[in-house]
Amino acid sequence: MMHGNLLPRVIMQMMGAAWRRWRTEVKATSYDSNTPLEELVAIQPIPHGLTPQTWEVLCNYWKYTEKISKINRENANKKKGTHAQGRTNIPSLEYKFSQENGRKSSRIEIQQLSRRSRKKGGAAVDDEAIRIENLLKEVVDHLLQDKPEGTQPLEVHEEAFREVFGPEHSGRVRCLGAGALPSQVFPEQCKRSSMYWQDYHSNSDLTDKFKEMRETI
């Protein structure tokens, strides 16, 4: 017999799965990504007997996800460098570095190590990796000029890394391997400022409509 506390959760999971299947069917049969949002919302009669409000919410949601997908593709194409160590992951590179050098590595050093090819005798894997190495070195040297005399390069590596690569993406930290989260590594710098969070929560009307749909379901 199913535990009483488990039953509501299972029911909600089943309802969620049914809702997603139905939403997929509606999109496949009635939604055209090439049609402007204003025209989609104005379609008559409204597909599947939906209310005007529900149809508008769905169209806004699908248009928004298309926008996010496009941004993600563009960001992927801008990706700087390619991991070239095969099955040797970031933690393994960090451990090997610490054993050989007697200290913890910086993210710049891991960035460079992970972009070097063993087949090329440790040379940079491609021209992009060389460009990034040179750029990071230039930034480190420039930052050191404004630091007190005697400041070691490693002390400014993190600042230079952030300047070259920009803020971290939600859910991961570059050159720290799987599992590292920005909120754990840089708690003082992390603010929930992703485009999704800002756009979704800045549109109070759309948020209210989603809440109404959820309550109706």
Tab-separated table of C-alpha atoms in Angstrom:
chain	number	residue	atom	x	y	z
A	1	MET	CA	0.000	0.000	0.000
A	2	MET	CA	1.352	3.422	-0.964
A	3	HIS	CA	2.383	5.639	1.923
A	4	GLY	CA	-0.004	8.561	2.482
A	5	ASN	CA	2.727	11.189	2.145
A	6	LEU	CA	3.963	9.660	-1.112
A	7	LEU	CA	0.595	9.564	-2.880
A	8	PRO	CA	0.205	13.351	-3.486
A	9	ARG	CA	3.740	13.535	-4.891
A	10	VAL	CA	3.120	10.643	-7.293
A	11	ILE	CA	-0.147	12.208	-8.440
A	12	MET	CA	1.563	15.549	-9.075
A	13	GLN	CA	4.310	13.776	-11.047
A	14	MET	CA	1.706	12.022	-13.187
A	15	MET	CA	-0.147	15.295	-13.763
A	16	GLY	CA	3.116	17.018	-14.693
A	17	ALA	CA	3.964	14.303	-17.218
A	18	ALA	CA	0.489	14.498	-18.737
A	19	TRP	CA	0.719	18.287	-18.941
A	20	ARG	CA	4.086	18.114	-20.735
A	21	ARG	CA	2.783	15.536	-23.232
A	22	TRP	CA	-0.274	17.666	-23.971
A	23	ARG	CA	1.803	20.845	-24.258
A	24	THR	CA	4.140	19.098	-26.732
A	25	GLU	CA	1.155	18.036	-28.835
A	26	VAL	CA	-0.243	21.571	-28.890
A	27	LYS	CA	3.095	23.004	-29.965
A	28	ALA	CA	3.623	20.381	-32.671
A	29	THR	CA	0.192	20.916	-34.218
A	30	SER	CA	-0.487	24.614	-33.700
A	31	TYR	CA	2.718	26.578	-33.115
A	32	ASP	CA	4.980	27.973	-35.841
A	33	SER	CA	8.324	29.382	-34.713
A	34	ASN	CA	8.564	31.499	-37.885
A	35	THR	CA	5.340	33.373	-37.104
A	36	PRO	CA	5.686	36.602	-35.082
A	37	LEU	CA	4.351	36.467	-31.540
A	38	GLU	CA	1.646	39.061	-32.223
A	39	GLU	CA	0.212	36.961	-35.055
A	40	LEU	CA	0.350	33.739	-33.044
A	41	VAL	CA	-1.542	35.273	-30.133
A	42	ALA	CA	-4.198	36.643	-32.509
A	43	ILE	CA	-4.938	33.280	-34.193
A	44	GLN	CA	-8.649	32.509	-34.459
A	45	PRO	CA	-10.101	30.169	-33.502
A	46	ILE	CA	-7.647	29.537	-30.692
A	47	PRO	CA	-6.168	26.011	-31.027
A	48	HIS	CA	-7.383	23.107	-28.907
A	49	GLY	CA	-10.159	25.157	-27.337
A	50	LEU	CA	-7.724	27.031	-25.109
A	51	THR	CA	-8.616	30.297	-23.471
A	52	PRO	CA	-6.960	33.395	-24.970
A	53	GLN	CA	-4.940	33.873	-21.781
A	54	THR	CA	-3.580	30.307	-21.740
A	55	TRP	CA	-2.703	30.380	-25.441
A	56	GLU	CA	-0.858	33.688	-24.986
A	57	VAL	CA	1.111	32.289	-22.043
A	58	LEU	CA	2.148	29.235	-24.070
A	59	CYS	CA	3.212	31.332	-27.056
A	60	ASN	CA	5.249	33.635	-24.825
A	61	TYR	CA	6.881	30.632	-23.182
A	62	TRP	CA	7.832	28.989	-26.487
A	63	LYS	CA	9.182	32.235	-27.940
A	64	TYR	CA	11.219	32.768	-24.797
A	65	THR	CA	12.738	29.270	-24.860
A	66	GLU	CA	13.696	29.800	-28.522
A	67	LYS	CA	15.473	33.007	-27.520
A	68	ILE	CA	17.379	31.244	-24.735
A	69	SER	CA	18.336	28.365	-27.070
A	70	LYS	CA	19.729	30.834	-29.587
A	71	ILE	CA	21.777	32.580	-26.902
A	72	ASN	CA	23.123	29.233	-25.671
A	73	ARG	CA	24.180	28.246	-29.200
A	74	GLU	CA	25.935	31.573	-29.704
A	75	ASN	CA	27.737	31.225	-26.383
A	76	ALA	CA	28.829	27.702	-27.275
A	77	ASN	CA	30.317	28.987	-30.532
A	78	LYS	CA	32.286	31.581	-28.548
A	79	LYS	CA	33.762	28.956	-26.256
A	80	LYS	CA	37.427	29.707	-25.637
A	81	GLY	CA	39.676	26.687	-26.109
A	82	THR	CA	39.030	22.957	-25.981
A	83	HIS	CA	39.899	20.472	-23.247
A	84	ALA	CA	42.673	18.335	-24.711
A	85	GLN	CA	43.526	15.906	-21.905
A	86	GLY	CA	41.105	13.178	-22.884
A	87	ARG	CA	39.981	11.186	-19.848
A	88	THR	CA	42.291	13.089	-17.506
A	89	ASN	CA	39.837	15.325	-15.683
A	90	ILE	CA	40.400	18.640	-13.912
A	91	PRO	CA	40.842	17.191	-10.365
A	92	SER	CA	43.524	14.834	-11.714
A	93	LEU	CA	45.344	17.741	-13.348
A	94	GLU	CA	45.163	19.722	-10.089
A	95	TYR	CA	46.492	16.805	-8.048
A	96	LYS	CA	49.368	16.152	-10.451
A	97	PHE	CA	50.268	19.845	-10.472
A	98	SER	CA	50.298	20.045	-6.664
A	99	GLN	CA	52.516	16.960	-6.420
A	100	GLU	CA	55.012	18.339	-8.929
A	101	ASN	CA	55.057	21.938	-7.659
A	102	GLY	CA	54.295	21.635	-3.967
A	103	ARG	CA	51.417	24.113	-4.086
A	104	LYS	CA	47.874	24.502	-5.313
A	105	SER	CA	47.364	25.491	-8.940
A	106	SER	CA	45.622	28.633	-10.145
A	107	ARG	CA	42.799	28.543	-12.651
A	108	ILE	CA	45.068	30.055	-15.283
A	109	GLU	CA	47.544	27.203	-14.851
A	110	ILE	CA	44.795	24.583	-15.095
A	111	GLN	CA	43.379	26.374	-18.142
A	112	GLN	CA	46.756	26.097	-19.850
A	113	LEU	CA	47.424	22.500	-18.802
A	114	SER	CA	44.028	21.312	-20.001
A	115	ARG	CA	44.602	22.925	-23.419
A	116	ARG	CA	47.914	21.204	-24.109
A	117	SER	CA	48.187	18.111	-26.281
A	118	ARG	CA	50.118	15.074	-25.147
A	119	LYS	CA	50.405	14.025	-28.784
A	120	LYS	CA	52.210	17.311	-29.527
A	121	GLY	CA	54.630	16.972	-26.643
A	122	GLY	CA	52.696	19.327	-24.377
A	123	ALA	CA	52.226	22.067	-26.971
A	124	ALA	CA	49.055	24.150	-27.067
A	125	VAL	CA	46.284	22.245	-28.805
A	126	ASP	CA	45.431	24.984	-31.326
A	127	ASP	CA	45.869	28.655	-32.247
A	128	GLU	CA	42.967	29.671	-30.016
A	129	ALA	CA	44.647	28.109	-26.991
A	130	ILE	CA	47.845	30.002	-27.819
A	131	ARG	CA	45.908	33.246	-28.172
A	132	ILE	CA	44.235	32.772	-24.783
A	133	GLU	CA	47.554	31.942	-23.109
A	134	ASN	CA	49.133	35.099	-24.487
A	135	LEU	CA	46.110	37.191	-23.526
A	136	LEU	CA	46.120	35.870	-19.962
A	137	LYS	CA	49.844	36.596	-19.645
A	138	GLU	CA	49.342	40.147	-20.914
A	139	VAL	CA	46.552	40.774	-18.405
A	140	VAL	CA	48.586	39.344	-15.519
A	141	ASP	CA	51.586	41.507	-16.450
A	142	HIS	CA	49.367	44.578	-16.749
A	143	LEU	CA	47.731	43.979	-13.356
A	144	LEU	CA	51.106	43.459	-11.702
A	145	GLN	CA	52.144	46.945	-12.775
A	146	ASP	CA	49.500	48.404	-10.461
A	147	LYS	CA	50.328	46.115	-7.532
A	148	PRO	CA	52.864	46.743	-4.748
A	149	GLU	CA	56.435	45.744	-5.518
A	150	GLY	CA	57.071	42.101	-4.802
A	151	THR	CA	53.542	40.932	-5.597
A	152	GLN	CA	53.701	37.439	-7.077
A	153	PRO	CA	51.926	36.666	-10.375
A	154	LEU	CA	49.865	33.926	-8.717
A	155	GLU	CA	48.275	36.520	-6.466
A	156	VAL	CA	46.646	38.202	-9.468
A	157	HIS	CA	45.865	35.091	-11.525
A	158	GLU	CA	42.260	34.935	-10.354
A	159	GLU	CA	41.662	38.607	-11.115
A	160	ALA	CA	43.170	38.185	-14.590
A	161	PHE	CA	41.160	35.021	-15.240
A	162	ARG	CA	37.881	36.796	-14.457
A	163	GLU	CA	38.847	39.750	-16.627
A	164	VAL	CA	39.488	37.537	-19.659
A	165	PHE	CA	36.644	35.038	-19.281
A	166	GLY	CA	34.006	37.176	-17.584
A	167	PRO	CA	31.536	36.069	-14.878
A	168	GLU	CA	30.822	32.411	-14.245
A	169	HIS	CA	27.775	30.702	-15.656
A	170	SER	CA	25.184	29.351	-13.278
A	171	GLY	CA	25.905	25.831	-12.075
A	172	ARG	CA	29.631	25.549	-12.840
A	173	VAL	CA	33.018	27.199	-12.380
A	174	ARG	CA	35.568	27.132	-15.174
A	175	CYS	CA	38.677	25.016	-14.570
A	176	LEU	CA	37.457	23.585	-11.266
A	177	GLY	CA	35.821	20.430	-12.593
A	178	ALA	CA	32.343	18.996	-12.102
A	179	GLY	CA	30.522	19.825	-8.886
A	180	ALA	CA	32.052	23.237	-8.194
A	181	LEU	CA	29.364	25.928	-7.962
A	182	PRO	CA	29.879	29.711	-8.177
A	183	SER	CA	27.918	30.171	-4.951
A	184	GLN	CA	30.411	27.912	-3.148
A	185	VAL	CA	33.622	29.226	-4.696
A	186	PHE	CA	32.720	32.933	-4.911
A	187	PRO	CA	29.886	33.446	-2.385
A	188	GLU	CA	30.584	37.165	-2.021
A	189	GLN	CA	30.354	37.762	-5.774
A	190	CYS	CA	27.417	35.547	-6.664
A	191	LYS	CA	24.098	37.174	-7.260
A	192	ARG	CA	21.155	35.579	-8.999
A	193	SER	CA	21.473	37.684	-12.113
A	194	SER	CA	21.088	35.277	-15.004
A	195	MET	CA	19.091	36.419	-17.988
A	196	TYR	CA	16.380	33.862	-17.284
A	197	TRP	CA	15.908	35.039	-13.702
A	198	GLN	CA	15.780	38.701	-14.662
A	199	ASP	CA	13.532	38.305	-17.685
A	200	TYR	CA	11.160	35.823	-16.113
A	201	HIS	CA	10.658	37.666	-12.848
A	202	SER	CA	10.624	41.150	-14.392
A	203	ASN	CA	7.522	40.160	-16.362
A	204	SER	CA	5.045	40.144	-13.503
A	205	ASP	CA	2.042	39.700	-15.812
A	206	LEU	CA	3.494	36.550	-17.358
A	207	THR	CA	4.454	35.201	-13.950
A	208	ASP	CA	0.915	35.725	-12.655
A	209	LYS	CA	-0.528	33.885	-15.664
A	210	PHE	CA	1.732	30.909	-15.072
A	211	LYS	CA	0.602	30.839	-11.454
A	212	GLU	CA	-3.026	30.894	-12.561
A	213	MET	CA	-2.405	27.982	-14.961
A	214	ARG	CA	-0.663	25.991	-12.222
A	215	GLU	CA	-3.549	26.556	-9.816
A	216	THR	CA	-6.045	25.570	-12.480
A	217	ILE	CA	-4.192	22.329	-13.191
